[in-house]
XYZ file of C-alpha atoms in Angstrom:
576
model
C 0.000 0.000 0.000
C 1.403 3.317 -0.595
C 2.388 4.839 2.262
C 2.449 8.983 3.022
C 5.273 10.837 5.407
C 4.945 13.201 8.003
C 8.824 14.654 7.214
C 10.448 16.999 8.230
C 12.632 18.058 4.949
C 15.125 21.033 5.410
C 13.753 23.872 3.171
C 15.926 25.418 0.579
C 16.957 29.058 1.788
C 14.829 31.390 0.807
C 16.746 33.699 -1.822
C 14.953 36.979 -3.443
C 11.525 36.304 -3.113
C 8.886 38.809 -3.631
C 5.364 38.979 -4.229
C 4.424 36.023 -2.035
C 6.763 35.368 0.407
C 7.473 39.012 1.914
C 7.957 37.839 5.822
C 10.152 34.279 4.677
C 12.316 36.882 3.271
C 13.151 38.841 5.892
C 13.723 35.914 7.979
C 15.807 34.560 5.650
C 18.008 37.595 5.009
C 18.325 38.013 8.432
C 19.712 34.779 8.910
C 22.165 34.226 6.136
C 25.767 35.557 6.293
C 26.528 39.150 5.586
C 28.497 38.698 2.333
C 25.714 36.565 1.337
C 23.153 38.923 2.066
C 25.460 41.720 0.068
C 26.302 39.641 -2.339
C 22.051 39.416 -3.626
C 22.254 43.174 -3.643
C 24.861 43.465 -5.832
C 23.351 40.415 -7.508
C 20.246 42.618 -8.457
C 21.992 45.945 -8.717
C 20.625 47.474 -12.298
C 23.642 50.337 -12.120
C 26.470 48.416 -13.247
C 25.340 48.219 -17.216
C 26.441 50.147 -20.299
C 22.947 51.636 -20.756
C 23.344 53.148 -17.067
C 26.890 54.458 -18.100
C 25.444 56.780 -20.650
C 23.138 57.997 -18.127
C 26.264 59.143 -16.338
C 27.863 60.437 -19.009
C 24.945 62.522 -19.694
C 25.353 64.413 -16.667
C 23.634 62.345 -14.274
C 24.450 61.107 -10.933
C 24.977 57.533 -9.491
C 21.767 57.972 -6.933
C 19.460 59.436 -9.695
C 16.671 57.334 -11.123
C 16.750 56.705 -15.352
C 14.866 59.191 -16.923
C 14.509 56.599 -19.629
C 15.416 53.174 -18.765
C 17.185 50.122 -21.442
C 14.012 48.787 -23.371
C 15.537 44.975 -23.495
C 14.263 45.479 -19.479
C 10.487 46.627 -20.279
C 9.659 43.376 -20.874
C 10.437 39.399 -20.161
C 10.692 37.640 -23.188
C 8.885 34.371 -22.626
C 8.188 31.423 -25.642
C 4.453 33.585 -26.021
C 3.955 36.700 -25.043
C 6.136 38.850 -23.037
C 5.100 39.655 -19.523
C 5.968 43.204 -17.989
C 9.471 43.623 -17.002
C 10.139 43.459 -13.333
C 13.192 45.821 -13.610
C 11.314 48.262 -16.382
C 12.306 51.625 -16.720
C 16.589 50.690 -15.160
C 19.675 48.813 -16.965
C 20.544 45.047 -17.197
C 21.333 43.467 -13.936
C 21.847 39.301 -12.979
C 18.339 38.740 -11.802
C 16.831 39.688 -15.173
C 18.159 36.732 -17.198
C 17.737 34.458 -13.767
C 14.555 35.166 -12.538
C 12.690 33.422 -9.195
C 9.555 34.063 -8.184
C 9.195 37.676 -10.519
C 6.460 36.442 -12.421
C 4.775 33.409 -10.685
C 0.877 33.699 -10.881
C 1.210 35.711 -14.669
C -0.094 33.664 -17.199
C 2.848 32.599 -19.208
C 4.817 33.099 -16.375
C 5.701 31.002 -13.200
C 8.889 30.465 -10.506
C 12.498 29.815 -12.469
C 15.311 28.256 -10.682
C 17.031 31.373 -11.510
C 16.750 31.056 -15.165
C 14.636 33.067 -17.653
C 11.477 32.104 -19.773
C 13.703 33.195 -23.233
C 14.946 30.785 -26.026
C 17.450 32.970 -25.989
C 18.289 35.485 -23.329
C 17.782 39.254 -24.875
C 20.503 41.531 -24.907
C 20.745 45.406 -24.426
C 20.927 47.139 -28.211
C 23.908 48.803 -29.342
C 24.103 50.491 -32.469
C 27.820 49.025 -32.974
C 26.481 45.590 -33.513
C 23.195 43.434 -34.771
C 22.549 41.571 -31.759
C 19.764 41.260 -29.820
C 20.144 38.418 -28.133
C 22.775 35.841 -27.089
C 22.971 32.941 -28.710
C 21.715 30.784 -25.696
C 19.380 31.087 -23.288
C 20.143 31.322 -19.453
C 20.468 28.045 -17.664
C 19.399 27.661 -14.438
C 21.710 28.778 -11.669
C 20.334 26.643 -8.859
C 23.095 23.687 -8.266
C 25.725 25.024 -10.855
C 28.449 26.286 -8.427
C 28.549 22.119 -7.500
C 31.734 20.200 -7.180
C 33.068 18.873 -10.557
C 35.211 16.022 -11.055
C 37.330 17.931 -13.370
C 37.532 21.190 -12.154
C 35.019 24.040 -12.320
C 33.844 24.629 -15.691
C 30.940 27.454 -15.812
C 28.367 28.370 -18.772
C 27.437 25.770 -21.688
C 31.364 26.008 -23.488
C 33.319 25.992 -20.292
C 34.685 29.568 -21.038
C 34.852 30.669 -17.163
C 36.958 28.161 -14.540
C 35.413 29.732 -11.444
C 32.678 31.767 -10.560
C 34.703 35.449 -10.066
C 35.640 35.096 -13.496
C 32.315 34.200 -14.476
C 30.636 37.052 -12.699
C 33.513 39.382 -13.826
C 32.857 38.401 -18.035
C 29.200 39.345 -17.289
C 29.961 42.696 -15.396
C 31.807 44.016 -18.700
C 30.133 41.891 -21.206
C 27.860 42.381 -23.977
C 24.841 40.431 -21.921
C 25.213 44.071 -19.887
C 25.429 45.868 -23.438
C 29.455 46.147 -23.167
C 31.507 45.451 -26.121
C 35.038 44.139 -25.967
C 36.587 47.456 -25.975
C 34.830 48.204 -23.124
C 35.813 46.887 -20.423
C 37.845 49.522 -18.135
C 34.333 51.405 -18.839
C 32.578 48.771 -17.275
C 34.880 48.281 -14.352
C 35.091 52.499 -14.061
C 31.092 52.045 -13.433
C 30.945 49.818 -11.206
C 33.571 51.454 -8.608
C 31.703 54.711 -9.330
C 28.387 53.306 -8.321
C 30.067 51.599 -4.642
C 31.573 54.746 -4.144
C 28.771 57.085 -4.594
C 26.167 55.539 -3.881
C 23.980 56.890 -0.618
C 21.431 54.066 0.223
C 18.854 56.500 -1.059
C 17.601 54.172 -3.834
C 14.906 51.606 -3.961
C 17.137 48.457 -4.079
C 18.688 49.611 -1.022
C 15.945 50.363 1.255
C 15.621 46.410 0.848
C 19.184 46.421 2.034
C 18.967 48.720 4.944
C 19.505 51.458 3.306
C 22.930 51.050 4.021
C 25.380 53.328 0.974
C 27.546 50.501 -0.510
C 30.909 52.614 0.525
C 29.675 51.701 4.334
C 28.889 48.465 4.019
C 31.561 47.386 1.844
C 34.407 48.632 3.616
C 32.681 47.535 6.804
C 34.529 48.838 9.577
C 31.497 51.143 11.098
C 29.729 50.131 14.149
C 26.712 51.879 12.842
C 26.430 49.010 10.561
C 23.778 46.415 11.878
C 24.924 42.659 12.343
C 23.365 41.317 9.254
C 24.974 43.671 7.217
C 28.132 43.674 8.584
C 30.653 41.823 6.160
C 33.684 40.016 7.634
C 36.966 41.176 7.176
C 37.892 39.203 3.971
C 35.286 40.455 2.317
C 35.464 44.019 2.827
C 37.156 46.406 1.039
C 38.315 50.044 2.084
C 36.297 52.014 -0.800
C 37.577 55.314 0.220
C 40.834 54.687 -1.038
C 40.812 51.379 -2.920
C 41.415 50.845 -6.840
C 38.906 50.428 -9.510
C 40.187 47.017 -10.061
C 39.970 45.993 -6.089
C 36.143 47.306 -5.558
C 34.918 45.322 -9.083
C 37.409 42.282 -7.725
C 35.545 42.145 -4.024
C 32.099 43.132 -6.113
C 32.826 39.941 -8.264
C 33.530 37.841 -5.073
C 30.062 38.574 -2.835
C 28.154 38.052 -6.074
C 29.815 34.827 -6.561
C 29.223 33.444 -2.815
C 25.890 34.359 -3.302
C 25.545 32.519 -6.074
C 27.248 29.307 -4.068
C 24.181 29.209 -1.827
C 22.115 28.557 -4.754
C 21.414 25.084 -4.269
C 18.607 22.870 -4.188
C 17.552 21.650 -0.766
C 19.272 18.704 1.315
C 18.619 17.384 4.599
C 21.208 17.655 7.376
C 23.261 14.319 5.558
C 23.350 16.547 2.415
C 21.096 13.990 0.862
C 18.310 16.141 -1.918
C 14.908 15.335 -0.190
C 11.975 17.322 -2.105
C 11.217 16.122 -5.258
C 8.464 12.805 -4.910
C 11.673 11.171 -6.370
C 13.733 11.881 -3.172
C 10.829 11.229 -0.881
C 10.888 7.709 -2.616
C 14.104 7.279 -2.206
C 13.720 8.075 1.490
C 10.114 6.240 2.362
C 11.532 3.575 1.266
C 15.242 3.503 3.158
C 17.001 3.345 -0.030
C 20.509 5.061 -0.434
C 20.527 8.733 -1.539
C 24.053 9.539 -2.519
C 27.035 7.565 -3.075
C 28.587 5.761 -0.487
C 32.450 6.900 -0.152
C 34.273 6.969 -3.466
C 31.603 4.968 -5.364
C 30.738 6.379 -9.030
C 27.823 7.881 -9.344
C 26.905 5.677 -12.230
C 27.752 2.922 -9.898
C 25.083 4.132 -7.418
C 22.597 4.754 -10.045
C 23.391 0.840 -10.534
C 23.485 -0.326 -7.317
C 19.956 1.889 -7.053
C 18.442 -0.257 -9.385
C 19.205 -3.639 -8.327
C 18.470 -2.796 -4.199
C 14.661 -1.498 -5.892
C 13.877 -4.482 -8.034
C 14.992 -6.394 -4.777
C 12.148 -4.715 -2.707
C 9.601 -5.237 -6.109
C 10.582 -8.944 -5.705
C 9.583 -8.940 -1.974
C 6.490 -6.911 -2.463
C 8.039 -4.438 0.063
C 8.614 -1.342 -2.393
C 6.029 1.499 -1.124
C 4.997 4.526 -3.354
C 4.656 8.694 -2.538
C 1.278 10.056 -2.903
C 1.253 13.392 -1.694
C 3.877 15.634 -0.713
C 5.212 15.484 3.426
C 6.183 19.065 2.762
C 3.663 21.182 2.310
C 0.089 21.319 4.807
C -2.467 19.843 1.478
C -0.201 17.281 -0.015
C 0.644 19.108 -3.237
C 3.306 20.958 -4.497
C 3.176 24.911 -3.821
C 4.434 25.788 -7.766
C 3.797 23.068 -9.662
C 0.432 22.004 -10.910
C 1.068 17.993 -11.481
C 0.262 15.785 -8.623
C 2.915 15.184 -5.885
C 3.657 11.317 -6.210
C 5.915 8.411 -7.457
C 4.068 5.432 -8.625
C 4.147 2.788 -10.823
C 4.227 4.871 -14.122
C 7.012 7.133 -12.449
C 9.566 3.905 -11.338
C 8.509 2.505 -15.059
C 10.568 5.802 -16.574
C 13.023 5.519 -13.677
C 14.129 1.950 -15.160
C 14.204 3.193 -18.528
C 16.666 6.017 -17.501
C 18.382 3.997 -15.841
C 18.807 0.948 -18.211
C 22.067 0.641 -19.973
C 22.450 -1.633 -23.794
C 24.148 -4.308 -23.346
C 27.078 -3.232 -25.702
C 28.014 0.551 -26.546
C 25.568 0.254 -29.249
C 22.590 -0.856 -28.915
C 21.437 -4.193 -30.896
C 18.665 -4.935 -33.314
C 16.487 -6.562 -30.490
C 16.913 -4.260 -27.790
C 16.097 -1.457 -30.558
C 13.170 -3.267 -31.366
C 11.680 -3.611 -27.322
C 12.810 -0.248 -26.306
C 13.007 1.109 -23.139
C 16.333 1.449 -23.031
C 17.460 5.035 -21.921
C 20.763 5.053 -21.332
C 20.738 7.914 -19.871
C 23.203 7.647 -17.048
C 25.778 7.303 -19.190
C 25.513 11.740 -18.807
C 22.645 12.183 -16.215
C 23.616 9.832 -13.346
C 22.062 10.082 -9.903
C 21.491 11.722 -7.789
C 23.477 15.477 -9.173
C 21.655 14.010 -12.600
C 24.428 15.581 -14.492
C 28.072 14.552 -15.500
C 29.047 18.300 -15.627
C 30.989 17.377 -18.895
C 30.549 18.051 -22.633
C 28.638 16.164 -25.227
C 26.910 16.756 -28.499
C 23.942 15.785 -28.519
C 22.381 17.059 -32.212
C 21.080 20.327 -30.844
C 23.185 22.266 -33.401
C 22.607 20.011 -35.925
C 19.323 19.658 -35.784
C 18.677 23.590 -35.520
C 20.535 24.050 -38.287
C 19.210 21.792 -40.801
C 15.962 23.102 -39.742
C 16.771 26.353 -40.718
C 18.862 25.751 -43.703
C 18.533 21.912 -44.942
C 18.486 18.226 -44.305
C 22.320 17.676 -44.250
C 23.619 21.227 -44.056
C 25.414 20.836 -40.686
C 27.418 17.830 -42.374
C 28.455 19.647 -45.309
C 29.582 23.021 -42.994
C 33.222 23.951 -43.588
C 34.542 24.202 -40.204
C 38.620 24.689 -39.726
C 40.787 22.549 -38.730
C 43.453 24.404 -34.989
C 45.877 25.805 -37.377
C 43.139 27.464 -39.876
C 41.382 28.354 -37.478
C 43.987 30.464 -35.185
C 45.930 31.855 -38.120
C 42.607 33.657 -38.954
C 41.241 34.425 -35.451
C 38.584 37.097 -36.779
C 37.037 35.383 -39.630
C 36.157 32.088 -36.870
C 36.834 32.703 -33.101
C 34.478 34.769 -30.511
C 35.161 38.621 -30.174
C 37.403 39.546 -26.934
C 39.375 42.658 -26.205
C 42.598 41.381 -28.167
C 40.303 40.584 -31.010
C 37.260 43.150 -31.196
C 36.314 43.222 -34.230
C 36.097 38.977 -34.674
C 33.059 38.100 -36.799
C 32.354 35.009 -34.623
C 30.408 33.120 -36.873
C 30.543 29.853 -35.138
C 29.220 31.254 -31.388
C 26.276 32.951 -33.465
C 22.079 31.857 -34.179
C 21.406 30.361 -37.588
C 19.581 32.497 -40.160
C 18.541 31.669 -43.308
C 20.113 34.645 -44.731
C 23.694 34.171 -43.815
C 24.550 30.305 -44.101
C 27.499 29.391 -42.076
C 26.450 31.134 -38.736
C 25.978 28.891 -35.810
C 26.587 27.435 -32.248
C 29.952 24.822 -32.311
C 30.029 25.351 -28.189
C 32.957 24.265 -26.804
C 34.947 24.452 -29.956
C 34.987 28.213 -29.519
C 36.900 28.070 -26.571
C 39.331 25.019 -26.733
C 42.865 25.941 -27.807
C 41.656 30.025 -28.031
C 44.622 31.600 -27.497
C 42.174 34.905 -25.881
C 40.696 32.377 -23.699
C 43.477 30.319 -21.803
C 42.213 29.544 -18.461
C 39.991 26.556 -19.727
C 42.512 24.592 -21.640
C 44.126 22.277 -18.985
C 40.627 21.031 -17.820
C 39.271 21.039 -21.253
C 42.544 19.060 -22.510
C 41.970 16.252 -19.828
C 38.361 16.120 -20.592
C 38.840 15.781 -24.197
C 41.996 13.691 -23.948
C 40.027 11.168 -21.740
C 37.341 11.009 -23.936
C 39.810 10.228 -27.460
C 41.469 7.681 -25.231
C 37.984 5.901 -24.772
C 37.064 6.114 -28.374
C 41.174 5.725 -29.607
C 42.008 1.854 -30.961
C 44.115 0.531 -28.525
C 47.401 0.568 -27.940
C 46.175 4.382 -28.392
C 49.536 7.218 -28.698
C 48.219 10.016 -25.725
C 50.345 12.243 -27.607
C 49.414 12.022 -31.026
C 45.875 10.912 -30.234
C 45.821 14.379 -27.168
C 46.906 16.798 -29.393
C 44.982 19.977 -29.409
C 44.745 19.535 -33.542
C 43.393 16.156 -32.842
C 41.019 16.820 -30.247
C 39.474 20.223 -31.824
C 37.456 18.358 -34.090
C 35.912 16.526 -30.957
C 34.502 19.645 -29.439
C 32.444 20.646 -32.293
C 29.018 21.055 -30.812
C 29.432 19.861 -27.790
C 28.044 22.205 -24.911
C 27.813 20.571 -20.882
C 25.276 18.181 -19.570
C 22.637 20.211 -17.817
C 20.919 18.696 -14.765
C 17.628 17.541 -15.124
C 15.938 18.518 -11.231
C 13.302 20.662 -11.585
C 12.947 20.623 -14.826
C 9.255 22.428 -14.328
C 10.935 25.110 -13.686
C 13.285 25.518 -16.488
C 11.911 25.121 -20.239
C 12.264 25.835 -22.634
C 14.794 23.212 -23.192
C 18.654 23.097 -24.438
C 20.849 25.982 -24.779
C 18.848 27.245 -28.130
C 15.064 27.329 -25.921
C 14.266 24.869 -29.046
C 12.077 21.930 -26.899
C 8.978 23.498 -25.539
C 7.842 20.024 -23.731
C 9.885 17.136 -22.185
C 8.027 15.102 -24.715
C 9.374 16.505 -27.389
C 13.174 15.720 -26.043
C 12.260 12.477 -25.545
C 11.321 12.371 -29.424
C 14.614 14.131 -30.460
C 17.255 11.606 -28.286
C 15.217 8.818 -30.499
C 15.726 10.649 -33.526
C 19.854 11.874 -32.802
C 20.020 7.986 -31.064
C 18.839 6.757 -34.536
C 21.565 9.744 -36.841
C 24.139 8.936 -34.234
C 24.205 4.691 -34.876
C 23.942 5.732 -38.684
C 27.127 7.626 -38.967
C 24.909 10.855 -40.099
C 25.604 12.890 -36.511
C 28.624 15.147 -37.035
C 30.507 14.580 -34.108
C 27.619 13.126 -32.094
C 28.215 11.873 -28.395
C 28.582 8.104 -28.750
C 26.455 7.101 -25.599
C 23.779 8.135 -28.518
C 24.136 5.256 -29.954
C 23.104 3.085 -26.545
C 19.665 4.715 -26.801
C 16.853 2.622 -27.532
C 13.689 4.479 -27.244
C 10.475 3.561 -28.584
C 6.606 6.042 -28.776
C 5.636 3.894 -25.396
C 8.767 4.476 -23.494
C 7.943 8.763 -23.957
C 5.131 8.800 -20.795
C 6.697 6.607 -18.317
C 10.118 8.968 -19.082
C 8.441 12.329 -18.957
C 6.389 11.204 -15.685
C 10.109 10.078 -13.792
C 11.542 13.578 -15.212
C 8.837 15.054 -13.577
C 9.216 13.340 -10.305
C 12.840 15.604 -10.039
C 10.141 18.303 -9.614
C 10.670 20.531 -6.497
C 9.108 23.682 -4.730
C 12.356 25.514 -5.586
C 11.831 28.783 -3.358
């Protein structure tokens, strides 16, 4: 008989929220550390952008609301229609492309995970360039500052190794309307803001109305507790550098960001999705044990549940211990894990016999494979694949086959010519970037190769020892043995292996998160289901430039898609 809990799950901290949970926030500011508690101010600070630059340089001052605010933040671009922006009339600031609870109860809208509603994230206008948007969307931010195996590789090509870095390329990038020449603008801004700004302004009054020049350097004892920043965290803004304020501005904002994490109880094991309550009602492990592999646990998972099926033992969730009705607070699907649910879990979880999989398992199906990049319980590998996205978008736009037949340069091409292939920075400007760009009809060649933008970039060279492990560990897997590491590791060698390939995403609350892959392209999880089948079925005939080879594992069938979707939906949580 199923069997409902009375738990007590540890919440996730509440970060940001707004229109319904007013008192929870204040609570929750309260109690988190001071630099975190800075670091979401600075987080949602709208003053740092190019479009508030010119409203300096037209005579105005740093405490002085916009006369006429950036129009990319008058609205929120959603899949439909766009809903009002919740930072109309101001500039570009973090919390506009990762959004929370902004727009939950709009139609169209709903919570995020800190991630927007956009298939791709829009970008503030500048008359120097064409864009107006980036060519991906935002991912969610919830879980992504996680341990990696392989160091810490940020956004979908791995261009940022920690989060500073990360913050610091969006500070005085073109997502805040700055263009690669502009950086010592963007950094000027910034220290101008800290250092005049009063507390006067809306933002702050949130903050305690606190000017940033007190807070930050942190040494008055006018400052309250919760607002008072320990000393490695402060910095003396009276007499500090540009460089040092936007350096300790870059480091709040990124320990803020740390705490963004979905919840765990006090053994660190995730306990609210009807998943994790499973997991938990019915004593089975919820992590790892030690050193094991997390595709070993997603194994061992397996076996220890069809053990309890055998016995008759295995109970199911059907309603949720956390909240006072049973439901979920911001998702409308019912709160449980049946039969239909562990169905899809054993079709993740089931692995072909061989790497690829055989005529008969093709023909029964139900064969996900999915662990092979989504293993329990992070549900990520945090490493790089291609899984047809680009392909498929492309032929789409242009033709069946297209993708196959696009001239792409091999390392020495490619460098020798750095602005007719390779991402603008500030030692190349004016680089056309073709290959980090959204396809058009109109100008054939333009796409997304992800990761190929950034391995062996001589602009970009913090990435390229993790990237050359990754990629060397993956040739060595696919190299004929007795395989040369030096000949087969070589960055000319391994650049063709990181065309298209952009990092696993996690798959927990997905309900919170379409639409789906880094081009917004998948409205429903159904329709993913339908395009691993179809890049499984491009990937076993040879026809998937590049494609991931734990593609070719995948047997899907049409009956397999509802008992999948219904497990994906059981990584559901009441993100808050």
């Amino acid at each position: 008989m199923p069997v409902e809990l009375s738990i007590l799950a540890s919440r996730s901290r509440c970060l940001g929220l707004g229109l319904l949970f007013v008192a929870a926030v204040s609570s929750a500011m309260a109690q988190d550390p001071p630099e975190v508690v800075i670091g979401e101010r600075l987080f949602k600070e709208t003053r740092f952008a190019q479009a508030f630059r010119a409203f300096l340089d037209g005579g105005h001052g740093p405490n002085e609301p916009m006369t006429s605010g950036d129009l990319v933040m008058d609205t929120t671009v959603t899949t439909s229609a766009p809903l009002a922006g919740p930072f109309a009339g101001q500039s570009m600031n973090c919390r506009a492309c990762h959004l929370v609870d902004e727009h939950v109860g709009a139609a169209g809208g709903g919570m995020r995970s800190y991630n927007d509603f956009a298939r791709r994230s829009p970008v503030p206008h500048r008359t120097q360039d064409t864009k107006t948007a980036a060519p991906r969307n935002s991912p969610p931010l919830v879980n992504a500052s996680l341990t990696r195996a392989v160091g810490m590789q940020l956004h979908f090509d791995a261009e940022f190794t920690s989060l500073p870095d990360l913050v610091a390329g969006t500070l005085t990038g073109r997502n805040y309307g700055w263009l690669p020449t502009e950086r010592a603008q963007a950094v000027q801004t910034v220290a101008r803001v800290i250092r005049e700004d009063d507390g006067s302004g809306g933002l702050a009054q949130e903050f305690g109305a606190l000017p940033y020049s007190l807070t930050l350097t942190g040494t008055s004892p006018s400052i309250p507790p919760e607002y008072r920043l320990p000393s490695q965290y402060r910095v003396n803004v009276a007499t500090a550098s540009d460089d040092a304020i936007f350096q300790a501005i870059g480091k709040l904002i990124s320990i803020y960001t740390e705490q963004l994490v979905f919840s765990t109880d006090q053994n660190g094991n995730f306990n609210l999705s009807p998943f994790d309550v499973f997991l938990q009602l019915n004593g089975l492990p919820q992590q790892p044990a030690g050193s094991e592999a997390r595709e070993n646990y997603s194994r061992r998972l397996m076996t220890l549940i069809a053990a309890k099926v055998t016995a008759g033992t295995l109970q199911f969730v059907t309603s949720n211990p956390n909240t006072s009705g049973g439901d979920f607070d911001f998702h409308t699907q019912p709160f449980v894990f049946g039969p239909q649910e562990l169905n899809g879990l054993r079709i993740f979880m089931r692995e072909p016999a061989a790497a690829v999989a055989s005529p008969s398992e093709l023909a029964a199906g139900g064969t996900g494979n999915c662990i092979a990049c989504h293993s329990a319980p992070l549900f990520t590998d945090f490493l790089f694949h291609n899984t047809g996205t680009t392909q498929k978008e492309y032929d789409a736009v242009h033709f069946t086959g297209a993708f196959n037949g696009l001239s792409i340069p091999a390392l020495a091409a490619r460098n020798a010519a750095y602005n007719s292939y390779l991402p603008a920075t500030g030692t190349h400007p004016n680089a056309a970037e073709p290959f980090r760009a959204i396809p058009n009809s109109a100008q054939p060649g333009r796409t997304d190769l992800g990761v190929w933008n950034i391995f062996a970039n001589p602009d970009i060279p913090k990435p390229q020892g993790n990237l050359n492990l990754i990629f060397c560990q993956l040739a060595m897997k696919e190299a004929t043995p007795p395989a040369n590491v030096i000949t087969t590791c070589s960055q000319t060698a391994l650049l063709p292996k990181t065309i298209a390939t952009f990092k696993t995403p996690g798959l927990r609350d997905l309900g919170h998160s379409g639409p789906y892959m880094h081009t917004g392209q998948f409205d429903a999880l159904d329709d993913i289901v339908t395009f691993y089948q179809e890049t499984s079925q491009l990937a076993r005939a040879g026809t998937l430039r590049n494609g991931a080879r734990e593609l070719k594992g995948i047997a899907l069938i049409g009956s397999d898609t509802a008992a999948l979707v219904a497990f994906l939906k059981s990584l559901n949580e009441d993100y808050q």
